[in-house]
XYZ file of C-alpha atoms in Angstrom:
290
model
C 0.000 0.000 0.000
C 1.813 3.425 -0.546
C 2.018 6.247 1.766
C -1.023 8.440 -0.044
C -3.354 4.646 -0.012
C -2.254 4.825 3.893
C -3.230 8.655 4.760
C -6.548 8.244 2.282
C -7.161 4.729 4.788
C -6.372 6.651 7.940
C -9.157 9.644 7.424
C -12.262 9.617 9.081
C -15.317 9.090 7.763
C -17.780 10.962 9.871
C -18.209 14.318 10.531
C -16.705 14.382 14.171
C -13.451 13.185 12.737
C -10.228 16.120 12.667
C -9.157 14.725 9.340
C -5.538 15.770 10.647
C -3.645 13.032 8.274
C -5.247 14.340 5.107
C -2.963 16.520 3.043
C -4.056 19.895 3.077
C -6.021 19.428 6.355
C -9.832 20.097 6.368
C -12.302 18.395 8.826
C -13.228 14.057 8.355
C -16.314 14.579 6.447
C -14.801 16.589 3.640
C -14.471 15.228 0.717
C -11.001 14.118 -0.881
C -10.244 16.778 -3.769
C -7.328 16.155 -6.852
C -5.515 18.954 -4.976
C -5.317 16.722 -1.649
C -2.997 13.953 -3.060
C -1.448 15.276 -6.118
C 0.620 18.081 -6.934
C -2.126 20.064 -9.146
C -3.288 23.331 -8.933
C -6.271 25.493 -10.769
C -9.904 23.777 -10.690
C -8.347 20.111 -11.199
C -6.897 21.118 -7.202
C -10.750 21.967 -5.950
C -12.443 19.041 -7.538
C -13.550 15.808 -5.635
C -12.118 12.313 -7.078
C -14.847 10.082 -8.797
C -14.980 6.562 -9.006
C -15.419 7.112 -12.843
C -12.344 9.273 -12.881
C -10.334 6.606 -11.370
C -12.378 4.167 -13.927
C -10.761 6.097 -17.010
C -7.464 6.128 -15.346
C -7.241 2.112 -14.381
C -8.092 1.386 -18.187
C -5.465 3.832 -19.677
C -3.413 2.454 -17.091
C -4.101 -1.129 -17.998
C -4.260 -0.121 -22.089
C -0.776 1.469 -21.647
C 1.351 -0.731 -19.326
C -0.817 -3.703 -19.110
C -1.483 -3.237 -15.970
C -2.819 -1.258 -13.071
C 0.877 -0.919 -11.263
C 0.034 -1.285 -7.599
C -0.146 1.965 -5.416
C -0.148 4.123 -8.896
C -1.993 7.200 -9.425
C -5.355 4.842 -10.369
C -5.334 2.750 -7.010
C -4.888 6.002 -5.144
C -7.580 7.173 -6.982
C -10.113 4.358 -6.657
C -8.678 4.624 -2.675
C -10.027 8.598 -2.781
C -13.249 7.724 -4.608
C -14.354 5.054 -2.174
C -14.325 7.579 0.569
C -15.899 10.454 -1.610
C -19.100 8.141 -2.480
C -19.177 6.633 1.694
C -19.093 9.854 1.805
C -22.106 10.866 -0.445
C -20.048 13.789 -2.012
C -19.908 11.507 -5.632
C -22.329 8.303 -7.095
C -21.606 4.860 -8.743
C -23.063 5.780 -11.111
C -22.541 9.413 -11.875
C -22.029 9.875 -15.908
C -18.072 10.089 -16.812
C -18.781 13.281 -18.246
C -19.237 14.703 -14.877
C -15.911 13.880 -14.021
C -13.137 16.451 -14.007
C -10.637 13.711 -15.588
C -13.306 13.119 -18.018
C -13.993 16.452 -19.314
C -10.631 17.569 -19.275
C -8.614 14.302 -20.547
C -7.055 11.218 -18.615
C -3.958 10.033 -20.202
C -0.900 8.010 -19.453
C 2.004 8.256 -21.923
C 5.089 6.043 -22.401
C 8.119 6.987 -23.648
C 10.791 4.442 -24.700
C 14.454 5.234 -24.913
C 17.554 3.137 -24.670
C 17.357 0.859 -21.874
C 14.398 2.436 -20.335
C 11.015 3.459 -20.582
C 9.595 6.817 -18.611
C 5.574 6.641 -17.834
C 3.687 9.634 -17.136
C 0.643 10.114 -15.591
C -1.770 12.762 -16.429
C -5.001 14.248 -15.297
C -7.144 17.496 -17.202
C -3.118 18.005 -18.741
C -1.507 18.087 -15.155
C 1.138 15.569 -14.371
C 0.398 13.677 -11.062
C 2.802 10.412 -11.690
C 5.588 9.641 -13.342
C 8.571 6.909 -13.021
C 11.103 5.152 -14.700
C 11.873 1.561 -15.237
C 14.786 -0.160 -16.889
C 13.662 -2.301 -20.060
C 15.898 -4.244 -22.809
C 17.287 -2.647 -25.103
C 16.084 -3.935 -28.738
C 18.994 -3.111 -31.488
C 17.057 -3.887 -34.219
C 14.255 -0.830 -33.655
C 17.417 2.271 -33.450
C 18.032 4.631 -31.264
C 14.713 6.291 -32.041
C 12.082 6.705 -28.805
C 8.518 5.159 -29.289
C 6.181 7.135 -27.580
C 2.477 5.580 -26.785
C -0.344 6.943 -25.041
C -3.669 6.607 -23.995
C -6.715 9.631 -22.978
C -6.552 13.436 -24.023
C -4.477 15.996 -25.631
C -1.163 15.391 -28.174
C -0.240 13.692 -31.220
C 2.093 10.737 -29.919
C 1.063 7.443 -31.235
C 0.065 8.413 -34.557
C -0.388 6.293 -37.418
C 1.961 5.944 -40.198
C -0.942 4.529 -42.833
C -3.745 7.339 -41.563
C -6.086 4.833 -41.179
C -8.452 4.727 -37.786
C -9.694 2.028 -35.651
C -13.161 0.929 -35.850
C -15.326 0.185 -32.982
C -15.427 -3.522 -34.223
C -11.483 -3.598 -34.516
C -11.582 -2.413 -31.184
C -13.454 -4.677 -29.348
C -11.646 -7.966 -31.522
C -8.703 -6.024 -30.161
C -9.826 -7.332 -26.538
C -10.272 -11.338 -28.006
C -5.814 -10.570 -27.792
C -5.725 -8.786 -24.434
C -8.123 -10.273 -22.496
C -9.477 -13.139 -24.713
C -8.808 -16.252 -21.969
C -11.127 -14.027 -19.586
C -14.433 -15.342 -18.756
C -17.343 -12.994 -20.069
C -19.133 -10.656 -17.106
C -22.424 -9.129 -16.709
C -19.347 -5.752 -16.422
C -18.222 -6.787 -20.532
C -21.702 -7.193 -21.689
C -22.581 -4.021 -20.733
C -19.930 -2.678 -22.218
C -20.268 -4.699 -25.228
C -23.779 -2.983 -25.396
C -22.802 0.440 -24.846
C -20.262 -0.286 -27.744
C -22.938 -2.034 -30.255
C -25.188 0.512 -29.918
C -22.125 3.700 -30.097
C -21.518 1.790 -33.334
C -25.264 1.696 -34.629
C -25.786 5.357 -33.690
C -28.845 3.993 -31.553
C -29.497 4.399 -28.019
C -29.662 0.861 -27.269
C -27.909 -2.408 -28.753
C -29.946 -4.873 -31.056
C -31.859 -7.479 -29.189
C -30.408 -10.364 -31.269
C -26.739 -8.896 -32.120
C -23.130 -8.744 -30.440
C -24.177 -7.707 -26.675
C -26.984 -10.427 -26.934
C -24.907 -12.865 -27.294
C -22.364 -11.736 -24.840
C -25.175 -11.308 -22.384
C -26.241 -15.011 -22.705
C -22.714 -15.850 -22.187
C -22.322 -14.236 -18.746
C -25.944 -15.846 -17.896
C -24.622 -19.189 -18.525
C -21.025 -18.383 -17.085
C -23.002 -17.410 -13.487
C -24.131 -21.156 -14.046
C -20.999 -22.942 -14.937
C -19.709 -25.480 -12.895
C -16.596 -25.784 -14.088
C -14.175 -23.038 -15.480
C -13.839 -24.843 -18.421
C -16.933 -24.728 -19.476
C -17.491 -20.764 -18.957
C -17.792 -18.752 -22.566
C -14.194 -16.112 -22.637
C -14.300 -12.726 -24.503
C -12.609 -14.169 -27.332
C -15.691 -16.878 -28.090
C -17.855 -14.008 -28.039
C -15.809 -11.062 -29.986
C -13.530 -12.812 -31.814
C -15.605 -12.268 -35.148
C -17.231 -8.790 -33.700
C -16.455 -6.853 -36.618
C -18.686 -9.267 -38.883
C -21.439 -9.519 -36.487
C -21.904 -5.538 -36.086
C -24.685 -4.356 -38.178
C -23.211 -1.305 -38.031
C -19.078 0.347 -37.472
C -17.677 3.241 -37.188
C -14.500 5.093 -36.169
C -14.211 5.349 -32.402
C -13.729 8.626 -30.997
C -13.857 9.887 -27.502
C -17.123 10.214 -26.671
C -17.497 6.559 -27.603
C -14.814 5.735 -24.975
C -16.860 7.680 -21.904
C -19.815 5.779 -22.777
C -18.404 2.304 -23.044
C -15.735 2.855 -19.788
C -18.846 4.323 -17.856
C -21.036 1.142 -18.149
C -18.139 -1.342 -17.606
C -18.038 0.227 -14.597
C -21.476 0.735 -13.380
C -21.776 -2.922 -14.432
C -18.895 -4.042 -11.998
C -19.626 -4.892 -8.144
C -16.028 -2.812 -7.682
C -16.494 -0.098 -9.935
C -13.515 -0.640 -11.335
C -12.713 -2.026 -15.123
C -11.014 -5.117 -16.303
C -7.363 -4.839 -17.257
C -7.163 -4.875 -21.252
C -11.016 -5.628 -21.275
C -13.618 -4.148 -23.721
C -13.199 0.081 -22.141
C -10.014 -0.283 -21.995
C -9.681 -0.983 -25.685
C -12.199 1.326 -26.984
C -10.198 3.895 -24.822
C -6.987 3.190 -26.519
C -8.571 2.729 -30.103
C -9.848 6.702 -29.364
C -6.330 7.943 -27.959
C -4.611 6.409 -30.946
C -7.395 7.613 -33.485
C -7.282 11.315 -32.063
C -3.532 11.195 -32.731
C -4.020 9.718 -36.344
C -4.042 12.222 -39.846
């Protein structure tokens, strides 16, 4: 657990509490703002964490590093937004657009170089995480940096061939990354929100893509064996043939489809490389692409 996970655990959660270990002081019952555990100033500093907010940043996390490193700028966030909704100050289920991270931009760049690779963490275009870690050096790929990233703002990560990813790419892009993983009432839901981003409806087809992935997680809940539970790649393994419709993702697709992963999960929280957190990379990667 790191230090900020420990202060955040520490605080009070009642009114009557002094709330002397939170940074910045304040009494227990106030809420924990971007300003209390990270180095940002402006609105960002004045704005209570949400559990979406941490959301977006777990699956850029995830999308970028492939994983959510432990005691990183998402687990102290998720830490932060547990209190905030005990708390009442934020909802479950409050919209990602409501969310400061949201509206501003969540992103989490890498940068390779020779024998390392520097991550930074980023929230509405404020650093609040960065480190280094030593990697192997590759001689065939130069001396030339490769720079990827994941949520708002830039170019890095653009495409040499101009093309963009397609919702449907995107979500056969999770049968790779998370394809062994059982299918959830959390991916259906995002399946759906995809299906129907792609369809330009405001609700997925009763006999297409999320359908099918919803009958999977119906049966999964009555598997008795984990060998017989349907995975993400049985169901979206052939997703861009069984769309009726496609289209290029773009941000707001991203909100939508990270927001009900994450209402649909008991945690709140979204699966590493799962459905949002490949829609949200196919829209970083598309916004960066001529």
């Amino acid at each position: 657990m790191s230090q900020e996970e420990e202060r955040l655990r520490r605080q009070p959660a009642n009114p009557d509490g002094q709330g002397q270990d939170r940074p910045g002081g304040g009494g227990g019952a106030d809420p924990v703002r971007y300003g209390d555990v990270f180095a940002v100033e402006g609105e960002l500093a004045s704005t209570p964490i949400a559990p979406q907010d941490a959301a977006m940043m777990q699956a850029a996390e995830s999308a970028v590093l492939g994983r959510a490193p432990r005691g990183g700028t998402a687990a102290i966030m998720q830490s932060a937004a547990r209190r905030n909704e005990r708390l009442g100050v934020v909802a479950r289920d409050e919209a990602a657009t409501d969310g400061a991270a949201a509206e501003c931009g969540v992103a989490v760049t890498e940068a390779r170089v020779p024998g390392a690779r520097v991550v930074t963490e980023f929230v509405a275009d404020q650093p609040v995480g960065q480190y280094t870690e030593a990697v192997e050096d590759d001689a065939a790929d130069g001396a030339a940096a490769e720079v990827g990233e994941l949520g708002g703002g830039g170019q890095a990560g653009a495409a040499r061939d101009g093309t963009k990813i397609t919702i449907g790419e995107a979500l056969e892009a999770t049968a790779f990354s998370a394809g062994d993983q059982p299918v959830e009432p959390s991916d259906a839901a995002a399946i759906a929100a995809a299906e129907a981003r792609a369809s330009g409806t405001d609700e997925a087809p009763p006999d297409g893509l999320a359908a099918r992935a919803r009958a999977a997680a119906d049966a999964n809940a009555l598997a008795l064996r984990e060998e017989d539970r349907a995975t993400l790649r049985d169901v979206l393994a052939d997703a861009t043939s069984r769309l009726g419709a496609d289209k290029e993702v773009e941000r707001e697709d991203a909100a939508r489809v990270v927001g009900a992963e994450v209402r649909g999960d008991p945690d709140a929280a979204a699966r590493p490389g799962g459905v949002a957190a490949s829609i949200a990379t196919a829209a970083r990667l598309n916004r960066g692409r001529q």
